[in-house]
PDB file of C-alpha atoms in Angstrom:
ATOM      1  CA  UNK G   1      22.345   2.412  -5.478  1.00 60.00           C
ATOM      2  CA  UNK G   2      19.978   5.042  -4.159  1.00 83.00           C
ATOM      3  CA  UNK G   3      17.390   4.434  -1.470  1.00 93.00           C
ATOM      4  CA  UNK G   4      13.740   4.203  -2.467  1.00 97.00           C
ATOM      5  CA  UNK G   5      11.573   7.041  -1.149  1.00 98.00           C
ATOM      6  CA  UNK G   6       8.461   5.319   0.147  1.00 99.00           C
ATOM      7  CA  UNK G   7       5.543   7.473   1.263  1.00 99.00           C
ATOM      8  CA  UNK G   8       2.855   5.984   3.508  1.00 99.00           C
ATOM      9  CA  UNK G   9      -0.520   7.755   3.552  1.00 98.00           C
ATOM     10  CA  UNK G  10      -2.033   8.041   7.024  1.00 97.00           C
ATOM     11  CA  UNK G  11      -5.505   9.163   8.056  1.00 96.00           C
ATOM     12  CA  UNK G  12      -7.739   8.870  11.097  1.00 96.00           C
ATOM     13  CA  UNK G  13      -8.775   5.252  11.481  1.00 96.00           C
ATOM     14  CA  UNK G  14      -6.238   3.777   9.068  1.00 97.00           C
ATOM     15  CA  UNK G  15      -5.710   0.051   9.589  1.00 98.00           C
ATOM     16  CA  UNK G  16      -2.327   0.127  11.319  1.00 98.00           C
ATOM     17  CA  UNK G  17      -2.084  -3.669  11.464  1.00 98.00           C
ATOM     18  CA  UNK G  18      -2.074  -3.839   7.664  1.00 98.00           C
ATOM     19  CA  UNK G  19       1.323  -2.133   7.468  1.00 98.00           C
ATOM     20  CA  UNK G  20       2.712  -3.477  10.764  1.00 98.00           C
ATOM     21  CA  UNK G  21       4.979  -6.011   9.044  1.00 98.00           C
ATOM     22  CA  UNK G  22       5.944  -3.648   6.252  1.00 98.00           C
ATOM     23  CA  UNK G  23       7.108  -0.447   7.895  1.00 98.00           C
ATOM     24  CA  UNK G  24       9.589  -1.849  10.466  1.00 97.00           C
ATOM     25  CA  UNK G  25      11.548  -3.710   7.790  1.00 97.00           C
ATOM     26  CA  UNK G  26      11.589  -0.684   5.511  1.00 97.00           C
ATOM     27  CA  UNK G  27      12.729   1.598   8.344  1.00 96.00           C
ATOM     28  CA  UNK G  28      15.593  -0.772   9.197  1.00 96.00           C
ATOM     29  CA  UNK G  29      16.860  -0.916   5.634  1.00 96.00           C
ATOM     30  CA  UNK G  30      19.332   1.447   4.021  1.00 95.00           C
ATOM     31  CA  UNK G  31      17.498   0.757   0.742  1.00 96.00           C
ATOM     32  CA  UNK G  32      14.400   2.688   1.817  1.00 97.00           C
ATOM     33  CA  UNK G  33      13.567   6.116   3.161  1.00 97.00           C
ATOM     34  CA  UNK G  34      10.100   5.948   4.697  1.00 98.00           C
ATOM     35  CA  UNK G  35       7.963   9.046   5.104  1.00 98.00           C
ATOM     36  CA  UNK G  36       4.491   9.160   6.573  1.00 98.00           C
ATOM     37  CA  UNK G  37       2.121  11.844   5.386  1.00 98.00           C
ATOM     38  CA  UNK G  38      -1.385  13.127   5.896  1.00 96.00           C
ATOM     39  CA  UNK G  39      -3.390  15.590   3.878  1.00 94.00           C
ATOM     40  CA  UNK G  40      -2.617  18.435   6.302  1.00 94.00           C
ATOM     41  CA  UNK G  41       0.322  17.135   8.434  1.00 93.00           C
ATOM     42  CA  UNK G  42      -1.929  17.023  11.482  1.00 95.00           C
ATOM     43  CA  UNK G  43      -1.533  14.140  13.919  1.00 97.00           C
ATOM     44  CA  UNK G  44      -3.947  11.270  13.415  1.00 97.00           C
ATOM     45  CA  UNK G  45      -5.192   8.297  15.408  1.00 97.00           C
ATOM     46  CA  UNK G  46      -4.951   4.877  13.790  1.00 98.00           C
ATOM     47  CA  UNK G  47      -7.666   2.234  13.920  1.00 97.00           C
ATOM     48  CA  UNK G  48      -5.652   0.596  16.698  1.00 97.00           C
ATOM     49  CA  UNK G  49      -5.605   3.800  18.760  1.00 97.00           C
ATOM     50  CA  UNK G  50      -2.025   4.860  18.023  1.00 97.00           C
ATOM     51  CA  UNK G  51      -1.503   8.615  17.863  1.00 98.00           C
ATOM     52  CA  UNK G  52       0.895   9.438  15.045  1.00 97.00           C
ATOM     53  CA  UNK G  53       2.504  12.666  13.871  1.00 98.00           C
ATOM     54  CA  UNK G  54       3.332  12.398  10.170  1.00 98.00           C
ATOM     55  CA  UNK G  55       6.614  13.508   8.626  1.00 97.00           C
ATOM     56  CA  UNK G  56       5.029  15.743   5.973  1.00 98.00           C
ATOM     57  CA  UNK G  57       1.770  16.954   4.463  1.00 96.00           C
ATOM     58  CA  UNK G  58       0.648  15.962   0.997  1.00 96.00           C
ATOM     59  CA  UNK G  59       1.555  19.454  -0.287  1.00 95.00           C
ATOM     60  CA  UNK G  60       5.179  18.970   0.786  1.00 97.00           C
ATOM     61  CA  UNK G  61       5.650  15.895  -1.407  1.00 97.00           C
ATOM     62  CA  UNK G  62       7.506  16.249  -4.691  1.00 96.00           C
ATOM     63  CA  UNK G  63       6.004  13.435  -6.760  1.00 96.00           C
ATOM     64  CA  UNK G  64       9.205  13.199  -8.834  1.00 96.00           C
ATOM     65  CA  UNK G  65      11.033  12.012  -5.706  1.00 96.00           C
ATOM     66  CA  UNK G  66       8.511   9.304  -4.779  1.00 98.00           C
ATOM     67  CA  UNK G  67       9.459   5.702  -5.537  1.00 98.00           C
ATOM     68  CA  UNK G  68       6.383   4.128  -3.967  1.00 98.00           C
ATOM     69  CA  UNK G  69       3.106   5.238  -2.448  1.00 98.00           C
ATOM     70  CA  UNK G  70       1.629   2.930   0.217  1.00 99.00           C
ATOM     71  CA  UNK G  71      -2.108   3.118   0.899  1.00 98.00           C
ATOM     72  CA  UNK G  72      -3.266   1.210   3.993  1.00 98.00           C
ATOM     73  CA  UNK G  73      -6.890   0.239   4.429  1.00 97.00           C
ATOM     74  CA  UNK G  74      -9.525   1.836   6.598  1.00 95.00           C
ATOM     75  CA  UNK G  75     -13.188   2.730   6.347  1.00 92.00           C
ATOM     76  CA  UNK G  76     -12.325   6.141   4.892  1.00 93.00           C
ATOM     77  CA  UNK G  77     -11.975   4.449   1.495  1.00 94.00           C
ATOM     78  CA  UNK G  78     -15.369   2.741   1.689  1.00 90.00           C
ATOM     79  CA  UNK G  79     -16.960   6.006   2.816  1.00 89.00           C
ATOM     80  CA  UNK G  80     -15.365   7.750  -0.182  1.00 81.00           C
ATOM     81  CA  UNK G  81     -13.715  10.355   2.030  1.00 79.00           C
ATOM     82  CA  UNK G  82     -10.046  10.221   1.067  1.00 77.00           C
ATOM     83  CA  UNK G  83      -9.841  13.876   0.093  1.00 77.00           C
ATOM     84  CA  UNK G  84      -6.751  15.414  -1.388  1.00 86.00           C
ATOM     85  CA  UNK G  85      -4.956  12.285  -2.583  1.00 93.00           C
ATOM     86  CA  UNK G  86      -6.259  12.104  -6.175  1.00 92.00           C
ATOM     87  CA  UNK G  87      -3.710  14.465  -7.731  1.00 94.00           C
ATOM     88  CA  UNK G  88      -0.693  12.856  -6.040  1.00 96.00           C
ATOM     89  CA  UNK G  89      -1.928   9.378  -6.948  1.00 96.00           C
ATOM     90  CA  UNK G  90      -2.323  10.379 -10.598  1.00 96.00           C
ATOM     91  CA  UNK G  91       1.178  11.894 -10.695  1.00 96.00           C
ATOM     92  CA  UNK G  92       2.689   8.772  -9.133  1.00 97.00           C
ATOM     93  CA  UNK G  93       0.883   6.574 -11.653  1.00 96.00           C
ATOM     94  CA  UNK G  94       1.789   8.719 -14.681  1.00 96.00           C
ATOM     95  CA  UNK G  95       5.437   8.783 -13.544  1.00 95.00           C
ATOM     96  CA  UNK G  96       5.459   4.964 -13.556  1.00 96.00           C
ATOM     97  CA  UNK G  97       6.110   4.739  -9.831  1.00 98.00           C
ATOM     98  CA  UNK G  98       4.682   2.010  -7.627  1.00 98.00           C
ATOM     99  CA  UNK G  99       1.361   2.215  -5.806  1.00 99.00           C
ATOM    100  CA  UNK G 100       0.780  -0.390  -3.086  1.00 99.00           C
ATOM    101  CA  UNK G 101      -2.771  -0.681  -1.736  1.00 99.00           C
ATOM    102  CA  UNK G 102      -4.253  -3.075   0.786  1.00 99.00           C
ATOM    103  CA  UNK G 103      -7.835  -3.783   1.842  1.00 98.00           C
ATOM    104  CA  UNK G 104     -10.151  -0.783   1.489  1.00 97.00           C
ATOM    105  CA  UNK G 105      -7.548   1.239  -0.401  1.00 98.00           C
ATOM    106  CA  UNK G 106      -7.997  -1.142  -3.328  1.00 98.00           C
ATOM    107  CA  UNK G 107     -11.547   0.180  -3.740  1.00 97.00           C
ATOM    108  CA  UNK G 108     -10.155   3.665  -4.343  1.00 96.00           C
ATOM    109  CA  UNK G 109      -7.827   2.377  -7.062  1.00 97.00           C
ATOM    110  CA  UNK G 110     -10.695   0.375  -8.566  1.00 98.00           C
ATOM    111  CA  UNK G 111     -13.050   3.359  -8.583  1.00 96.00           C
ATOM    112  CA  UNK G 112     -10.425   5.523 -10.296  1.00 96.00           C
ATOM    113  CA  UNK G 113      -9.817   2.908 -13.024  1.00 97.00           C
ATOM    114  CA  UNK G 114      -6.262   1.955 -12.027  1.00 98.00           C
ATOM    115  CA  UNK G 115      -7.171  -1.735 -11.747  1.00 98.00           C
ATOM    116  CA  UNK G 116      -9.229  -2.093 -14.927  1.00 98.00           C
ATOM    117  CA  UNK G 117      -6.401  -3.407 -17.124  1.00 98.00           C
ATOM    118  CA  UNK G 118      -4.054  -5.135 -14.684  1.00 98.00           C
ATOM    119  CA  UNK G 119      -4.140  -8.251 -12.552  1.00 99.00           C
ATOM    120  CA  UNK G 120      -5.166  -7.384  -9.016  1.00 99.00           C
ATOM    121  CA  UNK G 121      -6.844  -8.560  -5.837  1.00 99.00           C
ATOM    122  CA  UNK G 122      -8.786  -7.129  -2.916  1.00 98.00           C
ATOM    123  CA  UNK G 123     -10.925  -8.427  -0.074  1.00 98.00           C
ATOM    124  CA  UNK G 124     -13.290 -10.061  -2.598  1.00 98.00           C
ATOM    125  CA  UNK G 125     -14.643  -9.290  -6.050  1.00 98.00           C
ATOM    126  CA  UNK G 126     -18.160  -8.475  -4.747  1.00 98.00           C
ATOM    127  CA  UNK G 127     -16.529  -6.103  -2.237  1.00 98.00           C
ATOM    128  CA  UNK G 128     -14.776  -4.187  -5.032  1.00 97.00           C
ATOM    129  CA  UNK G 129     -17.974  -3.988  -7.047  1.00 97.00           C
ATOM    130  CA  UNK G 130     -19.930  -2.739  -4.042  1.00 97.00           C
ATOM    131  CA  UNK G 131     -17.534   0.027  -3.045  1.00 96.00           C
ATOM    132  CA  UNK G 132     -16.263   0.954  -6.516  1.00 96.00           C
ATOM    133  CA  UNK G 133     -19.280   1.271  -8.830  1.00 96.00           C
ATOM    134  CA  UNK G 134     -17.109   2.558 -11.713  1.00 97.00           C
ATOM    135  CA  UNK G 135     -14.829  -0.512 -11.508  1.00 98.00           C
ATOM    136  CA  UNK G 136     -14.468  -2.368 -14.827  1.00 98.00           C
ATOM    137  CA  UNK G 137     -11.632  -4.782 -14.069  1.00 98.00           C
ATOM    138  CA  UNK G 138     -13.414  -7.907 -12.864  1.00 98.00           C
ATOM    139  CA  UNK G 139     -11.904  -9.974 -15.715  1.00 98.00           C
ATOM    140  CA  UNK G 140      -8.457  -9.262 -14.201  1.00 99.00           C
ATOM    141  CA  UNK G 141      -9.412 -10.006 -10.608  1.00 99.00           C
ATOM    142  CA  UNK G 142      -7.415 -12.798  -8.952  1.00 98.00           C
ATOM    143  CA  UNK G 143      -8.578 -14.409  -5.711  1.00 98.00           C
ATOM    144  CA  UNK G 144      -5.179 -14.324  -4.064  1.00 98.00           C
ATOM    145  CA  UNK G 145      -3.785 -12.698  -0.940  1.00 99.00           C
ATOM    146  CA  UNK G 146      -1.502 -10.276  -2.795  1.00 99.00           C
ATOM    147  CA  UNK G 147      -0.881  -9.513  -6.457  1.00 99.00           C
ATOM    148  CA  UNK G 148       1.703  -7.368  -8.225  1.00 99.00           C
ATOM    149  CA  UNK G 149       1.191  -6.321 -11.822  1.00 98.00           C
ATOM    150  CA  UNK G 150       3.305  -3.654 -13.457  1.00 96.00           C
ATOM    151  CA  UNK G 151       3.615  -0.908 -10.858  1.00 98.00           C
ATOM    152  CA  UNK G 152       0.588  -1.694  -8.734  1.00 99.00           C
ATOM    153  CA  UNK G 153       0.534  -3.976  -5.706  1.00 99.00           C
ATOM    154  CA  UNK G 154      -2.829  -4.978  -4.256  1.00 99.00           C
ATOM    155  CA  UNK G 155      -3.614  -7.119  -1.240  1.00 99.00           C
ATOM    156  CA  UNK G 156      -6.481  -8.547   0.745  1.00 98.00           C
ATOM    157  CA  UNK G 157      -6.954  -6.960   4.169  1.00 98.00           C
ATOM    158  CA  UNK G 158      -6.142 -10.254   5.881  1.00 98.00           C
ATOM    159  CA  UNK G 159      -2.763 -10.431   4.137  1.00 99.00           C
ATOM    160  CA  UNK G 160      -0.386  -7.875   5.675  1.00 99.00           C
ATOM    161  CA  UNK G 161       2.499 -10.361   5.514  1.00 99.00           C
ATOM    162  CA  UNK G 162       1.942 -11.098   1.819  1.00 99.00           C
ATOM    163  CA  UNK G 163       1.514  -7.373   1.179  1.00 99.00           C
ATOM    164  CA  UNK G 164       4.859  -6.653   2.836  1.00 99.00           C
ATOM    165  CA  UNK G 165       6.510  -9.458   0.866  1.00 99.00           C
ATOM    166  CA  UNK G 166       5.321  -7.983  -2.452  1.00 99.00           C
ATOM    167  CA  UNK G 167       6.628  -4.540  -1.494  1.00 98.00           C
ATOM    168  CA  UNK G 168       9.981  -6.019  -0.440  1.00 98.00           C
ATOM    169  CA  UNK G 169      10.254  -7.795  -3.794  1.00 98.00           C
ATOM    170  CA  UNK G 170       9.379  -4.641  -5.716  1.00 97.00           C
ATOM    171  CA  UNK G 171      12.107  -2.587  -4.046  1.00 96.00           C
ATOM    172  CA  UNK G 172      14.563  -5.519  -3.805  1.00 94.00           C
ATOM    173  CA  UNK G 173      14.844  -4.826  -0.084  1.00 94.00           C
ATOM    174  CA  UNK G 174      16.926  -7.954   0.417  1.00 94.00           C
ATOM    175  CA  UNK G 175      17.676 -11.008  -1.705  1.00 95.00           C
ATOM    176  CA  UNK G 176      14.775 -13.134  -2.934  1.00 96.00           C
ATOM    177  CA  UNK G 177      16.011 -15.904  -0.653  1.00 96.00           C
ATOM    178  CA  UNK G 178      16.081 -13.479   2.272  1.00 96.00           C
ATOM    179  CA  UNK G 179      12.539 -12.326   1.511  1.00 97.00           C
ATOM    180  CA  UNK G 180      11.346 -15.938   1.442  1.00 96.00           C
ATOM    181  CA  UNK G 181      13.082 -16.631   4.780  1.00 96.00           C
ATOM    182  CA  UNK G 182      11.422 -13.542   6.261  1.00 97.00           C
ATOM    183  CA  UNK G 183       8.049 -14.658   4.887  1.00 97.00           C
ATOM    184  CA  UNK G 184       8.335 -18.191   6.286  1.00 96.00           C
ATOM    185  CA  UNK G 185       9.315 -16.815   9.685  1.00 97.00           C
ATOM    186  CA  UNK G 186       6.413 -14.394  10.006  1.00 96.00           C
ATOM    187  CA  UNK G 187       3.812 -16.526   8.215  1.00 96.00           C
ATOM    188  CA  UNK G 188       4.665 -19.966   9.568  1.00 95.00           C
ATOM    189  CA  UNK G 189       7.065 -19.423  12.467  1.00 94.00           C
ATOM    190  CA  UNK G 190       9.820 -21.266  10.611  1.00 90.00           C
ATOM    191  CA  UNK G 191      13.351 -19.968  10.092  1.00 84.00           C
ATOM    192  CA  UNK G 192      15.530 -21.740   7.559  1.00 79.00           C
ATOM    193  CA  UNK G 193      19.233 -21.175   6.997  1.00 73.00           C
TER     194      UNK G 193
END
């Protein structure tokens, strides 16, 4: 079995806490190769003040080799400033690869029409409508912490643990039982054997 190539988009002010449960588990696994990227490969500063040097720039990514694209939240999405990601996102979607978006990143998917015909979630339906005026998927909106439909994972910004769980399921990081044990530990502080 080959490892999944998971690319995490980083930008100044990205919500680092929203992927804080996700990335360590992916990095530890031999089932995932994790690459961080920015538009220009320049170092960025996260919303939590962490200075990060990405692995690659967006131009260095071969979309055919991407298994999953992870889009963390941040005000850049609400301000409609995520430049340079449209083409890669479209290629990933057309290739049937997974896109995982949390919090503000869901507004970008909504604005581009990716959520119109699938079940999805976000911070709230009024939030999506406010920041994605072209959004036409309200009939498919589910008020849940995280939702996976086809190859798109969406999550509320207060649900980084649920977001991580959905990604783990999608890539079969560990057994379903193992994922549930992980979830109970980080969500409820309970470990079961």
